[in-house]
mmCIF file of C-alpha atoms (C1' of nucleotides) in Angstrom:
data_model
loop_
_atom_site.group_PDB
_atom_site.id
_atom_site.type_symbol
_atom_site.label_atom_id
_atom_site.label_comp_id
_atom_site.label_asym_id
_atom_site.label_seq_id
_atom_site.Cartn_x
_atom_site.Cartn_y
_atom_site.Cartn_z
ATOM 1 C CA UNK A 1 -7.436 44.823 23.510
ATOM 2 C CA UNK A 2 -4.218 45.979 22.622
ATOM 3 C CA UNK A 3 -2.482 45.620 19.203
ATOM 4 C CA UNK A 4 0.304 43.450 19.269
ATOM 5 C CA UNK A 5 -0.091 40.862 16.583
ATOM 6 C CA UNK A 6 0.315 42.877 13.563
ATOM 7 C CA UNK A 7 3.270 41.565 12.475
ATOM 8 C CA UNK A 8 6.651 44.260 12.515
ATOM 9 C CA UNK A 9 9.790 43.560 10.677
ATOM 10 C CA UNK A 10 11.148 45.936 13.407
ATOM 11 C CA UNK A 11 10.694 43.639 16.066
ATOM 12 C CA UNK A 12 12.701 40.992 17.277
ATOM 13 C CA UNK A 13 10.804 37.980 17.932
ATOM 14 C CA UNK A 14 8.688 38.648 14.692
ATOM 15 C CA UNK A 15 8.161 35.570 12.566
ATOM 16 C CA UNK A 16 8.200 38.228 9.573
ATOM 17 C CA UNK A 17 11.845 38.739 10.349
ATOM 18 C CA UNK A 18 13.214 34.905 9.657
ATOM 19 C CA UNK A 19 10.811 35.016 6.678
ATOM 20 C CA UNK A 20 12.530 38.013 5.067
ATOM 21 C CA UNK A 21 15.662 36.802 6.396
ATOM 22 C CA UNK A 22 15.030 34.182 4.043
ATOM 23 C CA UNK A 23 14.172 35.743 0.768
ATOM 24 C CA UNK A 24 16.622 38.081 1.274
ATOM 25 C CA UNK A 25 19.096 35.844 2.087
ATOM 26 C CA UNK A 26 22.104 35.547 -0.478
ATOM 27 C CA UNK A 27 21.305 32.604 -2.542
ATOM 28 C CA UNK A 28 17.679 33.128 -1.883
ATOM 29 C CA UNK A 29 17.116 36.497 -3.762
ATOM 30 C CA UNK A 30 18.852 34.714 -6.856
ATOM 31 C CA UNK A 31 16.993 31.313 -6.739
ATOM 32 C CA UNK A 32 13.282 33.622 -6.715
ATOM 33 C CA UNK A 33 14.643 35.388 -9.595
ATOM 34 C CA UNK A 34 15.787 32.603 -11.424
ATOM 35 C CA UNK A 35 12.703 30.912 -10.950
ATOM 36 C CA UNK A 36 10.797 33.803 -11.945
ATOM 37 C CA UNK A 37 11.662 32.765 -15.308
ATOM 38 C CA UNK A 38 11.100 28.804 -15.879
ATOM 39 C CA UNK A 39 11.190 25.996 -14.102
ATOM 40 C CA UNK A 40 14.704 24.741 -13.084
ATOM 41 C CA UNK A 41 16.290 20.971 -12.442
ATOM 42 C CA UNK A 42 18.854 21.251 -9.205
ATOM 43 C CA UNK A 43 21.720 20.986 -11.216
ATOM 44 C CA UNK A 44 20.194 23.486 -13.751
ATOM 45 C CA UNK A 45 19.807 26.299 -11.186
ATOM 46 C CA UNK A 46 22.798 24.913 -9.564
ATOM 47 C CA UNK A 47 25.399 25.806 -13.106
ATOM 48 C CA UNK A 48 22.446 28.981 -13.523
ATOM 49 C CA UNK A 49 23.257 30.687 -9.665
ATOM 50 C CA UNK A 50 26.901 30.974 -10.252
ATOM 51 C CA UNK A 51 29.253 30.162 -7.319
ATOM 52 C CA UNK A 52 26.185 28.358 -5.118
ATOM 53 C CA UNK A 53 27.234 25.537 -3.396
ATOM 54 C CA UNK A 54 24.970 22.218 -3.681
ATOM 55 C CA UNK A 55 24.732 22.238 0.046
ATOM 56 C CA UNK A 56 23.726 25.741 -0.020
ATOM 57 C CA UNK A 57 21.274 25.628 -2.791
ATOM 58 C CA UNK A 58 19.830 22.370 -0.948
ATOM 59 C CA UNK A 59 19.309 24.509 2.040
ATOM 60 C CA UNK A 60 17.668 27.665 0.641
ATOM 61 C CA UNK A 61 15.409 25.447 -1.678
ATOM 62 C CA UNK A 62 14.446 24.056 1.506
ATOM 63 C CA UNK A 63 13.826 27.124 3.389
ATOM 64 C CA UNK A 64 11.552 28.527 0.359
ATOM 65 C CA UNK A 65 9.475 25.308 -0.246
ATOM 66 C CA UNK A 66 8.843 24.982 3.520
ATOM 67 C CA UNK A 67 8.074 28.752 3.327
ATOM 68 C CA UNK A 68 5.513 28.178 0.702
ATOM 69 C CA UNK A 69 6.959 29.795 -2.077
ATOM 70 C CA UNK A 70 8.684 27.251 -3.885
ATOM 71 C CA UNK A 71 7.746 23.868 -5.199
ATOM 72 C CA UNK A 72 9.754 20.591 -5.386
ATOM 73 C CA UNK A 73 8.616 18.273 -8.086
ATOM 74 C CA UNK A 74 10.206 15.116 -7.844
ATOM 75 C CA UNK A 75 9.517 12.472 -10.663
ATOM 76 C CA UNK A 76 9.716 8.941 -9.482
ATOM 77 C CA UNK A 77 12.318 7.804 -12.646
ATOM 78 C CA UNK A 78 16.079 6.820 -12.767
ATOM 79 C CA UNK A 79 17.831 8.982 -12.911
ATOM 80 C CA UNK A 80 16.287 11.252 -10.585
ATOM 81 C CA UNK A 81 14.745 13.794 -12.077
ATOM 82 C CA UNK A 82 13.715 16.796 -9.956
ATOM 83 C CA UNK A 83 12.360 20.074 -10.861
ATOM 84 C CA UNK A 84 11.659 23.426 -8.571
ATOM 85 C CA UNK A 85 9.227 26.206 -9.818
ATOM 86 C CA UNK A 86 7.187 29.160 -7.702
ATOM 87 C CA UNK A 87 4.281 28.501 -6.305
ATOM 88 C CA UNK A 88 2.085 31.502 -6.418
ATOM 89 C CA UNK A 89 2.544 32.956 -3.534
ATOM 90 C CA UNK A 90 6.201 32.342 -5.009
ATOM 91 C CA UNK A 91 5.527 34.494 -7.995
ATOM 92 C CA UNK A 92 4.612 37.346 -6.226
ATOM 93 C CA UNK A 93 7.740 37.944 -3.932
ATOM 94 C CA UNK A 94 9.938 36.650 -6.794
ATOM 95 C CA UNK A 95 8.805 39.082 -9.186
ATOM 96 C CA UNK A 96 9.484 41.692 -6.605
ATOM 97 C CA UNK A 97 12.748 40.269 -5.561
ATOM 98 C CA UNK A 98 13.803 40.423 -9.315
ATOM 99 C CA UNK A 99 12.761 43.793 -9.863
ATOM 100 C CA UNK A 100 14.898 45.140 -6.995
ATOM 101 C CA UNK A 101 17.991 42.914 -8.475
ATOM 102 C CA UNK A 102 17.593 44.308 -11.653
ATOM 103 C CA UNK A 103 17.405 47.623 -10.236
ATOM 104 C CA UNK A 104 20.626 46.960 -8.250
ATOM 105 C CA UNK A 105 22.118 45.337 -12.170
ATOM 106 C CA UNK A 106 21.070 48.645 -13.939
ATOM 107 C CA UNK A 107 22.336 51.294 -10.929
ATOM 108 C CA UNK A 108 25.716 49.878 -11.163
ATOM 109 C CA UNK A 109 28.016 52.292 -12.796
ATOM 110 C CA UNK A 110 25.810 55.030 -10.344
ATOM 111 C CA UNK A 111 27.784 52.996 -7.052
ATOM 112 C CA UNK A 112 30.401 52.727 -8.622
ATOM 113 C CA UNK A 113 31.018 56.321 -8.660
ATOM 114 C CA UNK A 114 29.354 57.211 -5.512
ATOM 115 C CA UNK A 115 32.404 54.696 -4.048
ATOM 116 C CA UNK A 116 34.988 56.513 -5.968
ATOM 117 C CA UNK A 117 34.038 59.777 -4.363
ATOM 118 C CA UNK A 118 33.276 58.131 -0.718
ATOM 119 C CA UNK A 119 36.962 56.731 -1.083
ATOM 120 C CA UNK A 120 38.709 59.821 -2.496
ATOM 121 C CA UNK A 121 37.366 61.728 0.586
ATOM 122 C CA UNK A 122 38.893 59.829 3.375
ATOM 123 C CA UNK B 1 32.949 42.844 -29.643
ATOM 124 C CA UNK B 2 31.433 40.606 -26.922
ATOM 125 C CA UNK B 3 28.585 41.674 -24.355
ATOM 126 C CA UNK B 4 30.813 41.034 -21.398
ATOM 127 C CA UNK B 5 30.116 43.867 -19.283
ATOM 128 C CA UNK B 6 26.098 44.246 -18.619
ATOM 129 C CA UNK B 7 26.026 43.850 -14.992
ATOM 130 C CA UNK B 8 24.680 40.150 -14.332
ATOM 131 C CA UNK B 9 24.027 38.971 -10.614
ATOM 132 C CA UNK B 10 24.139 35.639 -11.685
ATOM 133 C CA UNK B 11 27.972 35.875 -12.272
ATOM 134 C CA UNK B 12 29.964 35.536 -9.436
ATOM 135 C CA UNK B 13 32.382 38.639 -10.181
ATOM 136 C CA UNK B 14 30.053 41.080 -11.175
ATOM 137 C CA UNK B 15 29.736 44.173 -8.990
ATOM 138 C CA UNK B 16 25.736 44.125 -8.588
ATOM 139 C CA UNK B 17 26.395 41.093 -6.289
ATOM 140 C CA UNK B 18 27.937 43.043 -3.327
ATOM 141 C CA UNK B 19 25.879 45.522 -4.122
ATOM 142 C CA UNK B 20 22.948 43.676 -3.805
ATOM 143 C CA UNK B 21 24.099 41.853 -0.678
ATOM 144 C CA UNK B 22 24.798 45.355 1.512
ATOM 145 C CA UNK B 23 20.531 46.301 0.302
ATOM 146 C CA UNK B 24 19.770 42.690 1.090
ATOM 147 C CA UNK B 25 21.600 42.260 3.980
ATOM 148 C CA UNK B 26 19.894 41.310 7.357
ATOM 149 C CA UNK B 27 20.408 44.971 8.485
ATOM 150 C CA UNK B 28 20.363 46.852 5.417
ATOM 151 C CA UNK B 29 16.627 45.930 4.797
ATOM 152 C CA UNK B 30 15.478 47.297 7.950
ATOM 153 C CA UNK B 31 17.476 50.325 7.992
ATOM 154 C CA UNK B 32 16.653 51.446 4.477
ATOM 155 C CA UNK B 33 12.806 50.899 4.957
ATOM 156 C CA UNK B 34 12.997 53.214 8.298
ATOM 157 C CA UNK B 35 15.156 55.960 6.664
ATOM 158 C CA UNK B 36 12.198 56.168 4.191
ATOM 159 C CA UNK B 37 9.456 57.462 6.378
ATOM 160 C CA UNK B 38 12.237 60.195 7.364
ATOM 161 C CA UNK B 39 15.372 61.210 8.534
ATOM 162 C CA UNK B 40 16.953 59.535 11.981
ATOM 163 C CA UNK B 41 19.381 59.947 14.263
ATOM 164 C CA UNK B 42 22.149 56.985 15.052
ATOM 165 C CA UNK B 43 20.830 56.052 18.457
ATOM 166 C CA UNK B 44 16.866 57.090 17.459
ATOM 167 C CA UNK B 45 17.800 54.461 14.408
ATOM 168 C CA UNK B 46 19.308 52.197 16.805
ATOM 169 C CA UNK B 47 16.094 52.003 19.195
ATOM 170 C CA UNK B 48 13.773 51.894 16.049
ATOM 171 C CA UNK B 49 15.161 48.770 14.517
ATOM 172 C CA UNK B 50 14.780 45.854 17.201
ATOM 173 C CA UNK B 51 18.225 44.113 18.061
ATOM 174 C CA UNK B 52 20.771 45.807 15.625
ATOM 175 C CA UNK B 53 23.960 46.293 17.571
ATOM 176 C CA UNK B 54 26.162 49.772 17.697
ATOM 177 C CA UNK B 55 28.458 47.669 15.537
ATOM 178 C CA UNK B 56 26.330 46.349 13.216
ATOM 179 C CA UNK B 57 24.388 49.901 13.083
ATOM 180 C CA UNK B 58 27.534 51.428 12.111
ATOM 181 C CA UNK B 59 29.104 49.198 9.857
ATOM 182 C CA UNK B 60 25.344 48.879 7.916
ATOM 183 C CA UNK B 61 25.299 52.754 7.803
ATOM 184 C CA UNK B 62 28.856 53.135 6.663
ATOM 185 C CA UNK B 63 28.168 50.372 3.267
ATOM 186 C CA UNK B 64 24.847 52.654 2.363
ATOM 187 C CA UNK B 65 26.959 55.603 2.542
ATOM 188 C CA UNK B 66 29.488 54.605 0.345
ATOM 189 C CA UNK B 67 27.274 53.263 -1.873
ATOM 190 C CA UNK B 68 25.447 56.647 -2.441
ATOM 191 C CA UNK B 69 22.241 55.375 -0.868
ATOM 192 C CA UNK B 70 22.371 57.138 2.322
ATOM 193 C CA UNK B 71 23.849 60.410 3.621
ATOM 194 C CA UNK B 72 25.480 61.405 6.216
ATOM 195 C CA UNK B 73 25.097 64.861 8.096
ATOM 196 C CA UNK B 74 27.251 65.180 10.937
ATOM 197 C CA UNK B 75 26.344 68.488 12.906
ATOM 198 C CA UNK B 76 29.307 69.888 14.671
ATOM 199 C CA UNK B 77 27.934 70.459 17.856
ATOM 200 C CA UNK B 78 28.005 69.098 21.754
ATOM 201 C CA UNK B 79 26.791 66.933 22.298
ATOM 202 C CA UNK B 80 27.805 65.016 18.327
ATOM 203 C CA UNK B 81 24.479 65.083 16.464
ATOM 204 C CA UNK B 82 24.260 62.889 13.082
ATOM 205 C CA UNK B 83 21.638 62.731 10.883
ATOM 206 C CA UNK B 84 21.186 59.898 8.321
ATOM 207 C CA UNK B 85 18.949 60.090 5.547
ATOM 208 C CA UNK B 86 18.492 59.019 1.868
ATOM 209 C CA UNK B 87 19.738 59.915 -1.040
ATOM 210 C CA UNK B 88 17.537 60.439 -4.516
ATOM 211 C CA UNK B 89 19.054 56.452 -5.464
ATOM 212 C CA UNK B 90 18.597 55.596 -1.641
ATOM 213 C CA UNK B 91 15.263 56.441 -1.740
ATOM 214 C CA UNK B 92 14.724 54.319 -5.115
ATOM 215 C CA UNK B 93 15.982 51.293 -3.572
ATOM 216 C CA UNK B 94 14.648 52.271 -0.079
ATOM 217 C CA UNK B 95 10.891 52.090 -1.256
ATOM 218 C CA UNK B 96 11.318 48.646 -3.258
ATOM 219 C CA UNK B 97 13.063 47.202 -0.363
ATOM 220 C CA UNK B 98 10.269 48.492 1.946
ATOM 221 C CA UNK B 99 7.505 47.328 -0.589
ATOM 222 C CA UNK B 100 8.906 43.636 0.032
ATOM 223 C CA UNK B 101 9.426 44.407 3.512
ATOM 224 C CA UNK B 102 5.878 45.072 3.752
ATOM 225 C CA UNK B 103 4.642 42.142 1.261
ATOM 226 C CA UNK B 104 6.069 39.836 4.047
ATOM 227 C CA UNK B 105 4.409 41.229 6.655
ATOM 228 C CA UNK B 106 1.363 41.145 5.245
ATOM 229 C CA UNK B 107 1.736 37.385 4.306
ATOM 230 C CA UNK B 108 3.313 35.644 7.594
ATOM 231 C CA UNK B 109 -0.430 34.091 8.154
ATOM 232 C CA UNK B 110 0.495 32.151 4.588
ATOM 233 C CA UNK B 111 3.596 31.284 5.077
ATOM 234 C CA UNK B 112 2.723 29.831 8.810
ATOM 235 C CA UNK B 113 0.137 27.562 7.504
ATOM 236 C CA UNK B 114 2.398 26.450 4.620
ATOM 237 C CA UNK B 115 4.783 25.476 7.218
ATOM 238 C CA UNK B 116 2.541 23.735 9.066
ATOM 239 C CA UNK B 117 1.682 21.681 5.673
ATOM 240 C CA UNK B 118 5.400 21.005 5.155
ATOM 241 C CA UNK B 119 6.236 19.796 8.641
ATOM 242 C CA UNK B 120 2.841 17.573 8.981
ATOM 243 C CA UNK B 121 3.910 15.655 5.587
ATOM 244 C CA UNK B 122 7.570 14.345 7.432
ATOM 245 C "C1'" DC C 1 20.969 12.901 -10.750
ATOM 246 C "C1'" DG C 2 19.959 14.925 -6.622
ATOM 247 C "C1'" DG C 3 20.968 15.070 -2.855
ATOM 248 C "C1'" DT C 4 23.151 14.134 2.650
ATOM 249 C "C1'" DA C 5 26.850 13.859 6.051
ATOM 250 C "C1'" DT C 6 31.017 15.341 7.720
ATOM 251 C "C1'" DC C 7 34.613 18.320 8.516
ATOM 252 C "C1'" DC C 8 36.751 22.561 8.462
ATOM 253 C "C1'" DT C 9 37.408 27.591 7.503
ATOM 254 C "C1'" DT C 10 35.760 32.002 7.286
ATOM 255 C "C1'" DT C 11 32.712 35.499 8.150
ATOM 256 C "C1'" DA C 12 29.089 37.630 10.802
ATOM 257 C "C1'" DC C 13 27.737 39.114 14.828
ATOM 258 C "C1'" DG C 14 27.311 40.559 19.745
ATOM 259 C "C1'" DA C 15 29.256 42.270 24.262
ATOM 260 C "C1'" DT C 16 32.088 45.115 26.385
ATOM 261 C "C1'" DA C 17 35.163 48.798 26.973
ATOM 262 C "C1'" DC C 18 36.807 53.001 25.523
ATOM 263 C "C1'" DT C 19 37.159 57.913 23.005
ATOM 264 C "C1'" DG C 20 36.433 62.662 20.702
ATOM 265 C "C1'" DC D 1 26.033 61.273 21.460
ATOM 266 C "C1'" DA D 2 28.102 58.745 18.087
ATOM 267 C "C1'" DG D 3 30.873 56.174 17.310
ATOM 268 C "C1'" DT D 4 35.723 52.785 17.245
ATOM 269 C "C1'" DA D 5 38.562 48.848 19.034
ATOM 270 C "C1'" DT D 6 39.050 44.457 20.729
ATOM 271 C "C1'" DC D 7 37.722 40.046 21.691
ATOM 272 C "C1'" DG D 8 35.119 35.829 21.716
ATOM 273 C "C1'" DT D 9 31.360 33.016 19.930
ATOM 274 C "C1'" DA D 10 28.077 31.374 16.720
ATOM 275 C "C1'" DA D 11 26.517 30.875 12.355
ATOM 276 C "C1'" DA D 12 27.338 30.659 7.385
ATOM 277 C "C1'" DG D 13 29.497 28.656 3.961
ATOM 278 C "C1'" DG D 14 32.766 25.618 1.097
ATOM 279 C "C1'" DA D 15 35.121 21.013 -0.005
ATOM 280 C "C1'" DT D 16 34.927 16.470 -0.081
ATOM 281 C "C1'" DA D 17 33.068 12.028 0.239
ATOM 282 C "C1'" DC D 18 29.378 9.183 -0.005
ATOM 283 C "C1'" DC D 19 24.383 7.211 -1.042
ATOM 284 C "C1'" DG D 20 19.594 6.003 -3.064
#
DNA sequence: CGGTATCCTTTACGATACTG
DNA sequence: CAGTATCGTAAAGGATACCG
């Protein structure tokens, strides 16, 4: 019996690839991390995620609820009132998607200057 | 004097953005988690991670470089022989990225049935 | 308020061909 | 082998208008 349902990230036609593709994804990582903190109203995390699109924000809050990671609460009242938090499944690759963007917030000066020497080389 | 200039990926100027897209990015992800077992060659890399194009390869490679996560050893012999590995930052980046990598992997049986949930309820 | 639908532009990406 | 250059397509994304 061979082994060929582990899931791999390295292949293809892995559903683990779309999934990644989608927490990774550029409006994705900062939605997780956002929601790592609080709950947040669409229009909240809309003026929070600077520069996201409410198409786009639509779309990847999509993606993650389907995924299982997010959850849409939507209160039957006028005017809608609609608010997204993790789920816990959420949680966990939020809190590791945040980590890894606050790495990325605290390493910046380090690019910075590995850019200035990559660029002064060529 | 204001606290303008902590690096914030919420803002849509700040530097950690790009930065964080070219770890993030579809290719990015894969390469960086590969480099961190050990060191590859360009076409060993290539054949490693499933469908990544010469172009794509090259242009992924050439972002991690500049930004000081990977390194580049070109051996000046015939036939060309490059070797790509990480850098000290590269490899702090490298093993988050791979830790979430992994995380998904190990979860695609969750997120399956949570789609299933999703898709049953419209 | 919290979206959807439509249109349009831009970017990402892949395939192929070529080079040191 | 390790790329670059060019081209064409597909997908991502933004702007605007509209709706329950």
């Amino acid at each position: 019996m061979p082994e060929t349902f582990a899931p791999d990230v390295n292949r293809v036609d892995c559903p683990s690839r779309i999934i990644l593709e989608h927490v990774t994804s550029r409006w994705g990582v900062l939605v997780l991390a956002a929601l790592l903190d609080r709950s947040y109203r669409f229009s909240e995390l809309r003026r929070h995620v600077g520069g996201v699109s409410e198409k786009m924000l639509a779309q990847t809050l999509q993606a993650l609820e389907r995924d299982g990671f997010v959850l849409r609460d939507a209160k039957p009242v006028i005017p809608p009132r609609v608010d997204y938090s993790l789920t816990p499944l959420g949680q966990e690759v939020a809190a590791k998607v945040n980590s890894l963007a606050h790495w990325v917030e605290s390493k910046v000066p380090d690019v910075m200057q590995a850019r200035d020497q990559y660029d002064k080389a060529r």
